[in-house]
PDB file of N, CA and C in Angstrom:
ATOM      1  N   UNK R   1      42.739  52.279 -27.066  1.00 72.00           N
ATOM      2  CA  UNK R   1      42.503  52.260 -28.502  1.00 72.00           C
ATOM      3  C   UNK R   1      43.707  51.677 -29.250  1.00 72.00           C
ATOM      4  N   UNK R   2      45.241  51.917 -28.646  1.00 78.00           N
ATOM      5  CA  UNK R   2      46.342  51.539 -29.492  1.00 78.00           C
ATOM      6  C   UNK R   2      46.379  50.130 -28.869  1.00 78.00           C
ATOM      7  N   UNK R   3      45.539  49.520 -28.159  1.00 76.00           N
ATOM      8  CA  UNK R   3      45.433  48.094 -27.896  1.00 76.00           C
ATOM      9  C   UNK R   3      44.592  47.677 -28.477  1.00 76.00           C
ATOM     10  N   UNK R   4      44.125  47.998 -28.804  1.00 75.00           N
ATOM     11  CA  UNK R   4      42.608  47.401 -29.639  1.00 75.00           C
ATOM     12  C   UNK R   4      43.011  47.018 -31.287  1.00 75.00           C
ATOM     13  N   UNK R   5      43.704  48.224 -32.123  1.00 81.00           N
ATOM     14  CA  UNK R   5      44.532  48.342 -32.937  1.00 81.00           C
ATOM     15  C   UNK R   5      45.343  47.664 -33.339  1.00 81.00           C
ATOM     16  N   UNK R   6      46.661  46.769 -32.192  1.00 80.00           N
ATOM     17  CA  UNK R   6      47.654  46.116 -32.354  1.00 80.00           C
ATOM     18  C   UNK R   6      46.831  44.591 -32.236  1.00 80.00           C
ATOM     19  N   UNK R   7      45.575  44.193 -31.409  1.00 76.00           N
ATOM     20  CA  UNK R   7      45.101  43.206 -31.473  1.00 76.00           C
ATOM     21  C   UNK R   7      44.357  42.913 -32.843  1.00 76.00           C
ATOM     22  N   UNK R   8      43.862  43.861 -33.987  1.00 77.00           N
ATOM     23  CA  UNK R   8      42.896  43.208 -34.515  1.00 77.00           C
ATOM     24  C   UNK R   8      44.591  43.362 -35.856  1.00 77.00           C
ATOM     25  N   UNK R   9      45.745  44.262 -35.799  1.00 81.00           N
ATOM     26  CA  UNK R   9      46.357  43.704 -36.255  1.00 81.00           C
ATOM     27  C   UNK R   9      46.961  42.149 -36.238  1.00 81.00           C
ATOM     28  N   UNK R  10      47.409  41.646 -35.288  1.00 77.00           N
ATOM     29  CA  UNK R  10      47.472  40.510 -34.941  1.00 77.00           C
ATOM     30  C   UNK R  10      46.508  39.225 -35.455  1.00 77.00           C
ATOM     31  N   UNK R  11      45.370  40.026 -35.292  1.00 75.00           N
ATOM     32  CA  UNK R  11      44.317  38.963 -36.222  1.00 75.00           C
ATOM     33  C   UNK R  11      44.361  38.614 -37.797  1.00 75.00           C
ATOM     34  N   UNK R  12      44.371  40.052 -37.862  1.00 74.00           N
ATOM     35  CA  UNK R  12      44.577  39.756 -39.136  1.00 74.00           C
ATOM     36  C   UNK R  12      45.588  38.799 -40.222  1.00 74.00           C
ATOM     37  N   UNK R  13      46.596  39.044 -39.646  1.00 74.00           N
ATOM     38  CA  UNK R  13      47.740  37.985 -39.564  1.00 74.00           C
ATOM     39  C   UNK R  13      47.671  36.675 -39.497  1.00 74.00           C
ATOM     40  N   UNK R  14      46.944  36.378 -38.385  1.00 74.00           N
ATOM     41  CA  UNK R  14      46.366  35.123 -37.981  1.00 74.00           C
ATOM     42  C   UNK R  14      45.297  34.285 -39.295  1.00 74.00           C
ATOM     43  N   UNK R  15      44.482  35.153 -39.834  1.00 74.00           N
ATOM     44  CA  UNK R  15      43.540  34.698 -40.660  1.00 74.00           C
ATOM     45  C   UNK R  15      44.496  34.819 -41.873  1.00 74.00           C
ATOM     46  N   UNK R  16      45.067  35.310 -42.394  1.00 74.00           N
ATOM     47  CA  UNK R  16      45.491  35.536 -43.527  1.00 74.00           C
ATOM     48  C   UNK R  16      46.772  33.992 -44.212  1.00 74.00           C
ATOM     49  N   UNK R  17      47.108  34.133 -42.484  1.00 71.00           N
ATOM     50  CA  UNK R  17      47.932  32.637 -42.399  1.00 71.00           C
ATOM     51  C   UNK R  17      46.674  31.115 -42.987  1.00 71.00           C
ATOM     52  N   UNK R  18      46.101  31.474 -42.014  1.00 71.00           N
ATOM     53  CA  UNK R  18      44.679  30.677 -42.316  1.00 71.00           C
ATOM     54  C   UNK R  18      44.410  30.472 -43.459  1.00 71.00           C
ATOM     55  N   UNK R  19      43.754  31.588 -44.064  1.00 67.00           N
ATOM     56  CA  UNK R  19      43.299  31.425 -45.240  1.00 67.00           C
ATOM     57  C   UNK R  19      43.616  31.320 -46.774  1.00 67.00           C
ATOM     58  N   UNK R  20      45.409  31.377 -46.374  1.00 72.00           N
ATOM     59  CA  UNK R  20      46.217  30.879 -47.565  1.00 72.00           C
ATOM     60  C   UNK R  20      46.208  29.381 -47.864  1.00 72.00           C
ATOM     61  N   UNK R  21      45.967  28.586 -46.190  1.00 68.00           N
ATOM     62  CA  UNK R  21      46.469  27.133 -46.417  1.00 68.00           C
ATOM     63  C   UNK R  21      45.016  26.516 -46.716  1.00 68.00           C
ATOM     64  N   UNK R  22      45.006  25.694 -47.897  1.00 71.00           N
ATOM     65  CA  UNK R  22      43.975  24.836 -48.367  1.00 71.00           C
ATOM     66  C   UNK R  22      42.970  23.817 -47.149  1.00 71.00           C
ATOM     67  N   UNK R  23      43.810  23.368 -46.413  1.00 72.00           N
ATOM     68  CA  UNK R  23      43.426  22.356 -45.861  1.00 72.00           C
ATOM     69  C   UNK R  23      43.101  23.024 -44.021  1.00 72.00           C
ATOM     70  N   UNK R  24      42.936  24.398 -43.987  1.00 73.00           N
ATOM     71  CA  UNK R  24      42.137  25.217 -42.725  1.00 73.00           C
ATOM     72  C   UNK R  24      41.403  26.096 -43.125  1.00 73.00           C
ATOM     73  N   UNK R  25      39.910  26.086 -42.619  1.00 74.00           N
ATOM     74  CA  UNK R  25      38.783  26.613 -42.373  1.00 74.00           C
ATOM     75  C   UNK R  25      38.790  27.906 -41.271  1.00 74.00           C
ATOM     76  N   UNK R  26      38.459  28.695 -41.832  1.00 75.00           N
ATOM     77  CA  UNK R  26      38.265  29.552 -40.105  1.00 75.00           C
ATOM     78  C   UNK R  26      36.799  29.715 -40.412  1.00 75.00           C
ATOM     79  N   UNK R  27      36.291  29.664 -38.840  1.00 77.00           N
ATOM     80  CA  UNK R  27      35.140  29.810 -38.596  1.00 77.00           C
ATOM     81  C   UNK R  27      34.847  30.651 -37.773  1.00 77.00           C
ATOM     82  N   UNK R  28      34.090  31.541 -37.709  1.00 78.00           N
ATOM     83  CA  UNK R  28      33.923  32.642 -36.679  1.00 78.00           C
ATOM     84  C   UNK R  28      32.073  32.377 -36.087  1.00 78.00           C
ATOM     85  N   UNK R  29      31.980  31.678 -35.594  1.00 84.00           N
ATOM     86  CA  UNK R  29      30.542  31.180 -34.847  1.00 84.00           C
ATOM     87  C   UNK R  29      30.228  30.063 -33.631  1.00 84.00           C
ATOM     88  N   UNK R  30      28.900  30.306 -33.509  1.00 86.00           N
ATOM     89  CA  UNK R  30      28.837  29.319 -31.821  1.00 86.00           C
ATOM     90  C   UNK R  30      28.567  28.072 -32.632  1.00 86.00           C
ATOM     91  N   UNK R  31      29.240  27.058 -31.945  1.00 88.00           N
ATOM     92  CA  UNK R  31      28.966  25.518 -32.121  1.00 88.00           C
ATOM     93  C   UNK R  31      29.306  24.108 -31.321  1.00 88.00           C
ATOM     94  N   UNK R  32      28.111  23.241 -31.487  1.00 89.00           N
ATOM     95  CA  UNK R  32      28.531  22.306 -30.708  1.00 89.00           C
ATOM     96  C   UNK R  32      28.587  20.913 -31.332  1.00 89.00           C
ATOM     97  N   UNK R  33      29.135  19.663 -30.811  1.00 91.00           N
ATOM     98  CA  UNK R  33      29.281  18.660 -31.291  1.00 91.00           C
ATOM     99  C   UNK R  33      28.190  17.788 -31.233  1.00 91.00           C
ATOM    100  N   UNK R  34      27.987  17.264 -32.734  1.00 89.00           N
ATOM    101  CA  UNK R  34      27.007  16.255 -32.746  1.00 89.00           C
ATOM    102  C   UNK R  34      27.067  15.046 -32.346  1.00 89.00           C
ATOM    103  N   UNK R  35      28.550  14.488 -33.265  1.00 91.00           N
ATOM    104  CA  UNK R  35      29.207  13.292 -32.326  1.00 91.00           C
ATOM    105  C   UNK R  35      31.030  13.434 -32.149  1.00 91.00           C
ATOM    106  N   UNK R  36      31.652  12.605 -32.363  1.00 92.00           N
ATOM    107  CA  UNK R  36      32.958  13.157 -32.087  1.00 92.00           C
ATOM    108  C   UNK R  36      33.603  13.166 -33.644  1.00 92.00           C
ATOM    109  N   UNK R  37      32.638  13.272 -34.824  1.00 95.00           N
ATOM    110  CA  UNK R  37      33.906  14.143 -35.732  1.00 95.00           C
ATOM    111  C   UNK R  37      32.844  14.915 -36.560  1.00 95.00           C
ATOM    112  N   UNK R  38      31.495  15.378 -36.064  1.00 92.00           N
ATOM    113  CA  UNK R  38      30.645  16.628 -36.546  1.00 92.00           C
ATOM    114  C   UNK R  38      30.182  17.802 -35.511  1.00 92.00           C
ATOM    115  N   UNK R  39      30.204  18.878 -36.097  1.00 90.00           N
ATOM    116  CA  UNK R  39      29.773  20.400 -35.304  1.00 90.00           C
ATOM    117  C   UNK R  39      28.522  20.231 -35.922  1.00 90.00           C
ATOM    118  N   UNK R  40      27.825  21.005 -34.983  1.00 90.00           N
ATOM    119  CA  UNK R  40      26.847  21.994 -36.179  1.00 90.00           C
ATOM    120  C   UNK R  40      27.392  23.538 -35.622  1.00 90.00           C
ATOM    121  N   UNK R  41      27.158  24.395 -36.803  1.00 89.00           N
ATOM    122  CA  UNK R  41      27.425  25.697 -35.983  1.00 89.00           C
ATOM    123  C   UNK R  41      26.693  26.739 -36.767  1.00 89.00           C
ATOM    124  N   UNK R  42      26.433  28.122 -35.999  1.00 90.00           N
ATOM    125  CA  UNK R  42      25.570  29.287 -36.220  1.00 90.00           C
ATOM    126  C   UNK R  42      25.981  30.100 -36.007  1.00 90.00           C
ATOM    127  N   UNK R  43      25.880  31.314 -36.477  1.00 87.00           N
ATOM    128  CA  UNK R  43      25.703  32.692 -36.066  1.00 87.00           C
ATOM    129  C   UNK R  43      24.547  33.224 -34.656  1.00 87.00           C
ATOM    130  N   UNK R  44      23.276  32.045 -35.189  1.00 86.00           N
ATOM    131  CA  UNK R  44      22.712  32.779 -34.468  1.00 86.00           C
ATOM    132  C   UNK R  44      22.580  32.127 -33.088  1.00 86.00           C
ATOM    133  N   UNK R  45      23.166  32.228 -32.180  1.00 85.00           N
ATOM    134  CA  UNK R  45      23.635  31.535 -30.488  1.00 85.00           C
ATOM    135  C   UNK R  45      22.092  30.787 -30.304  1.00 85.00           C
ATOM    136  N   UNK R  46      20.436  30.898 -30.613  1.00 84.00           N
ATOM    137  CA  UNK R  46      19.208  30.129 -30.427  1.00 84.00           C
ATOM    138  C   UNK R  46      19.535  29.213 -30.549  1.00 84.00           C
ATOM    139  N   UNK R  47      20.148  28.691 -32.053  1.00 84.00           N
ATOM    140  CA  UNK R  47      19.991  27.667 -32.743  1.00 84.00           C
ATOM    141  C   UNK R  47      20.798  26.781 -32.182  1.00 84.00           C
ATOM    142  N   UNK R  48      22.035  27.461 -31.681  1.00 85.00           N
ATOM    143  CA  UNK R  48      22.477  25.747 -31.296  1.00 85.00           C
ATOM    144  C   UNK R  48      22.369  25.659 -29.708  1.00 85.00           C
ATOM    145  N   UNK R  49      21.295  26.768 -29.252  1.00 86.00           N
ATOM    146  CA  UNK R  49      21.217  26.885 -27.784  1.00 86.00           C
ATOM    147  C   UNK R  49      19.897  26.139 -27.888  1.00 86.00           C
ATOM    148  N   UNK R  50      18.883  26.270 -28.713  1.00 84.00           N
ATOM    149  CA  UNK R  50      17.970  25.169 -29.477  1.00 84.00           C
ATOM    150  C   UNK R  50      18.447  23.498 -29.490  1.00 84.00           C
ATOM    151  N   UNK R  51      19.423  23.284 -30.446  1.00 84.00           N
ATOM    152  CA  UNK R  51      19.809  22.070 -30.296  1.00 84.00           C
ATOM    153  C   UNK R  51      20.228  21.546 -29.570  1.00 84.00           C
ATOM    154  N   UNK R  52      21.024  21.959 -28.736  1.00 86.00           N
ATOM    155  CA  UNK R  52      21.641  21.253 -27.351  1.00 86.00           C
ATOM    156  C   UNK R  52      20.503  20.739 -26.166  1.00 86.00           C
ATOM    157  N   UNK R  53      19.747  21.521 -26.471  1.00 86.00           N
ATOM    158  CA  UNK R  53      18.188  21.241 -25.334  1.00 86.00           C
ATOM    159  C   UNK R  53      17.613  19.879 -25.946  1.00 86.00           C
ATOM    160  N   UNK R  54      17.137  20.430 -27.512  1.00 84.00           N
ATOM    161  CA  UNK R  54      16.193  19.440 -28.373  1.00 84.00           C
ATOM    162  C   UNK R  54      17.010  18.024 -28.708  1.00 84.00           C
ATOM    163  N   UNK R  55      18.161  18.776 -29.485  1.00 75.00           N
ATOM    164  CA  UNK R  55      19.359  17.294 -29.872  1.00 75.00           C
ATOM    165  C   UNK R  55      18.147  17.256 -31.598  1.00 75.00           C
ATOM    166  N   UNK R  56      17.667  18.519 -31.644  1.00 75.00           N
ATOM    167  CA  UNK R  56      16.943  18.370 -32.768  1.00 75.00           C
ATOM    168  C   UNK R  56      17.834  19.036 -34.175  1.00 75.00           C
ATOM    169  N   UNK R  57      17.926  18.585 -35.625  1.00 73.00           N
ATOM    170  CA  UNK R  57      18.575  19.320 -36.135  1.00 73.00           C
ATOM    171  C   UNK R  57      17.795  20.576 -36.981  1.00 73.00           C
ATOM    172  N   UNK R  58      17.881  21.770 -37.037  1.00 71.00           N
ATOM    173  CA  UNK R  58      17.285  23.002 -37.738  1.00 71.00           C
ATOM    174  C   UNK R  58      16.489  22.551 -38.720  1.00 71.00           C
ATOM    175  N   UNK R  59      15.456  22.559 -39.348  1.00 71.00           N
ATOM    176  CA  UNK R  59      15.003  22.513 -40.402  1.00 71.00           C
ATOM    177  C   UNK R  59      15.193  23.745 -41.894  1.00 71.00           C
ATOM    178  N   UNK R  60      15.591  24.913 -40.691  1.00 69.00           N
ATOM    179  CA  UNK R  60      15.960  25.916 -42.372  1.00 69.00           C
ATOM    180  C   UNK R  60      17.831  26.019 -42.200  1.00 69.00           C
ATOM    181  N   UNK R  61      18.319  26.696 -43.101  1.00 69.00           N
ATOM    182  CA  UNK R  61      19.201  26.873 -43.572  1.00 69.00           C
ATOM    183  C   UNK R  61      20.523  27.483 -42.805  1.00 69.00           C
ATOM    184  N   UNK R  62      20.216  28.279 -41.532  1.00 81.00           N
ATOM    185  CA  UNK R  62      20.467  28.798 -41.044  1.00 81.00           C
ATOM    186  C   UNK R  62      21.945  28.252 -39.753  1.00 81.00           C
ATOM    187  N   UNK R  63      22.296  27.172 -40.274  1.00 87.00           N
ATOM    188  CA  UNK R  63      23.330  26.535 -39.839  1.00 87.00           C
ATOM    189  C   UNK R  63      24.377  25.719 -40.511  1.00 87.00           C
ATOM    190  N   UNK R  64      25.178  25.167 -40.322  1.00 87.00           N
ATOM    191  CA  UNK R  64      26.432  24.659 -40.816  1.00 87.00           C
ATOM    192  C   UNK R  64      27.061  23.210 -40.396  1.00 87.00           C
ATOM    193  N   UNK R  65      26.797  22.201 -40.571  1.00 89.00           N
ATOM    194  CA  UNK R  65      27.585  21.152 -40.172  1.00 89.00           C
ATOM    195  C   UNK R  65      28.288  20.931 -40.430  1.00 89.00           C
ATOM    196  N   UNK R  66      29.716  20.377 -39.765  1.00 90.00           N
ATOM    197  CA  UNK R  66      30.785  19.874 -40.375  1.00 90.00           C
ATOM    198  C   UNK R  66      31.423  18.770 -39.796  1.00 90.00           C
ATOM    199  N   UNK R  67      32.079  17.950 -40.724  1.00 93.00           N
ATOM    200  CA  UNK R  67      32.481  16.715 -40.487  1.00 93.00           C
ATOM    201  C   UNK R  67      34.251  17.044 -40.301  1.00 93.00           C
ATOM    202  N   UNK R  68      34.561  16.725 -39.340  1.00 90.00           N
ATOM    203  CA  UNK R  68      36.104  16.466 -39.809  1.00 90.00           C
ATOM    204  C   UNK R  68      37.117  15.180 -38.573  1.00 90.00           C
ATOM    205  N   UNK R  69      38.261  14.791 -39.211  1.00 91.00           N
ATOM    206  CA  UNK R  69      38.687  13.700 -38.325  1.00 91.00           C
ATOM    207  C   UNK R  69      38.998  14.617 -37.055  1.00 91.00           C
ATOM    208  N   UNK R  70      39.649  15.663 -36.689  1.00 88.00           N
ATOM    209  CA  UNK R  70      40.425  16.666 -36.272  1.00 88.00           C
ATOM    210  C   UNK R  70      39.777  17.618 -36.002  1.00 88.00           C
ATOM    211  N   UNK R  71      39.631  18.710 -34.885  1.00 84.00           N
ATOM    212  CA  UNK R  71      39.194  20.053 -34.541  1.00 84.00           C
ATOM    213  C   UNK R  71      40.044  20.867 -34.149  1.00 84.00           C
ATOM    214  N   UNK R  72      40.151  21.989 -34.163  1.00 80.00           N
ATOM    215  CA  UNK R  72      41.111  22.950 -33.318  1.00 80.00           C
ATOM    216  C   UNK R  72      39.892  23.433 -33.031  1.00 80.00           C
ATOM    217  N   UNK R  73      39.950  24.103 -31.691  1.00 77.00           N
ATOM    218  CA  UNK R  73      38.860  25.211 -31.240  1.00 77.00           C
ATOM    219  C   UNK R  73      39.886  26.394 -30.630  1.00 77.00           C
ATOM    220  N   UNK R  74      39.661  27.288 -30.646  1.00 74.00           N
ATOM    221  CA  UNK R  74      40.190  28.338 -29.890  1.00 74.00           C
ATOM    222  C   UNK R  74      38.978  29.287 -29.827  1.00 74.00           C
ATOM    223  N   UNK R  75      39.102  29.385 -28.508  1.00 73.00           N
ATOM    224  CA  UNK R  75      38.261  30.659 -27.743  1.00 73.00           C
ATOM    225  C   UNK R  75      39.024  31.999 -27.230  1.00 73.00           C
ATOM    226  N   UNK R  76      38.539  32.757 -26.990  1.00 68.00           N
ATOM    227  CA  UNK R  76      39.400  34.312 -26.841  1.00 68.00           C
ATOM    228  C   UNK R  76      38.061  35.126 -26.103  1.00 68.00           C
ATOM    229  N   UNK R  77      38.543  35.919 -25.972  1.00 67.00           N
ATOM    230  CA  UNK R  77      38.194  37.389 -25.578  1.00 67.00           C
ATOM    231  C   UNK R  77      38.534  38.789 -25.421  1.00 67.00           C
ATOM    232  N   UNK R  78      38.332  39.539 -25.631  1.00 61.00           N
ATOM    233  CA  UNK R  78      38.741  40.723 -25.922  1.00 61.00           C
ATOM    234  C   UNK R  78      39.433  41.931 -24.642  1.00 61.00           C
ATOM    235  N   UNK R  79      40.454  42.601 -24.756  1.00 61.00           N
ATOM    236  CA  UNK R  79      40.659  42.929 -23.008  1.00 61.00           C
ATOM    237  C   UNK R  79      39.389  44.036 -22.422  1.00 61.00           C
ATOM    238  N   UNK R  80      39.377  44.088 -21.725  1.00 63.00           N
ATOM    239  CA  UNK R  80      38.632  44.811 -20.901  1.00 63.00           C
ATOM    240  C   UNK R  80      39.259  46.073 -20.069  1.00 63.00           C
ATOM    241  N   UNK R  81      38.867  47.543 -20.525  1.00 62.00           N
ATOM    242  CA  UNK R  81      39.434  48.039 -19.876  1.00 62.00           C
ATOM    243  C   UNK R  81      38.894  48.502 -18.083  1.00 62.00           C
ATOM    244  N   UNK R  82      39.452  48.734 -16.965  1.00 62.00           N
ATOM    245  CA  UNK R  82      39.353  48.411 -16.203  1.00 62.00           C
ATOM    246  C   UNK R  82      38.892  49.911 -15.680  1.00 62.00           C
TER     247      UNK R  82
END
């Protein structure tokens, strides 16, 4: 629990850095590339587990594209106790 604690402190930190600077986005969702400077991305893991099959784009609302020259991705996971 006092690991769990010191990690989502740590996060917090992390986003707060984030979300002071104008020119970074944080995104917390699944996404994949359309071409090499657009995502689409979701909450809900179908949709872009949908698109990657179809290569079709959503018709409702329920997703996010974004254009940019540049990506950072970072992936994580949480520890596991053993």
């Amino acid at each position: 629990r006092n690991v769990m604690n010191h990690i989502k402190s740590i996060n917090f930190g992390y986003l707060s850095n984030i979300n002071s600077d104008e020119n970074l986005s944080y995104l917390n969702a699944m996404a994949t590339f359309v071409d090499k400077d657009t995502l689409i991305c979701s909450k809900d893991p179908l949709i872009i587990k949908n698109f990657v099959s179809t290569q079709g784009i959503p018709k409702d609302g329920t997703y996010q594209k974004i254009r940019a020259k540049n990506f950072v991705i970072a992936t994580g996971t949480r520890p596991q106790y053993l």
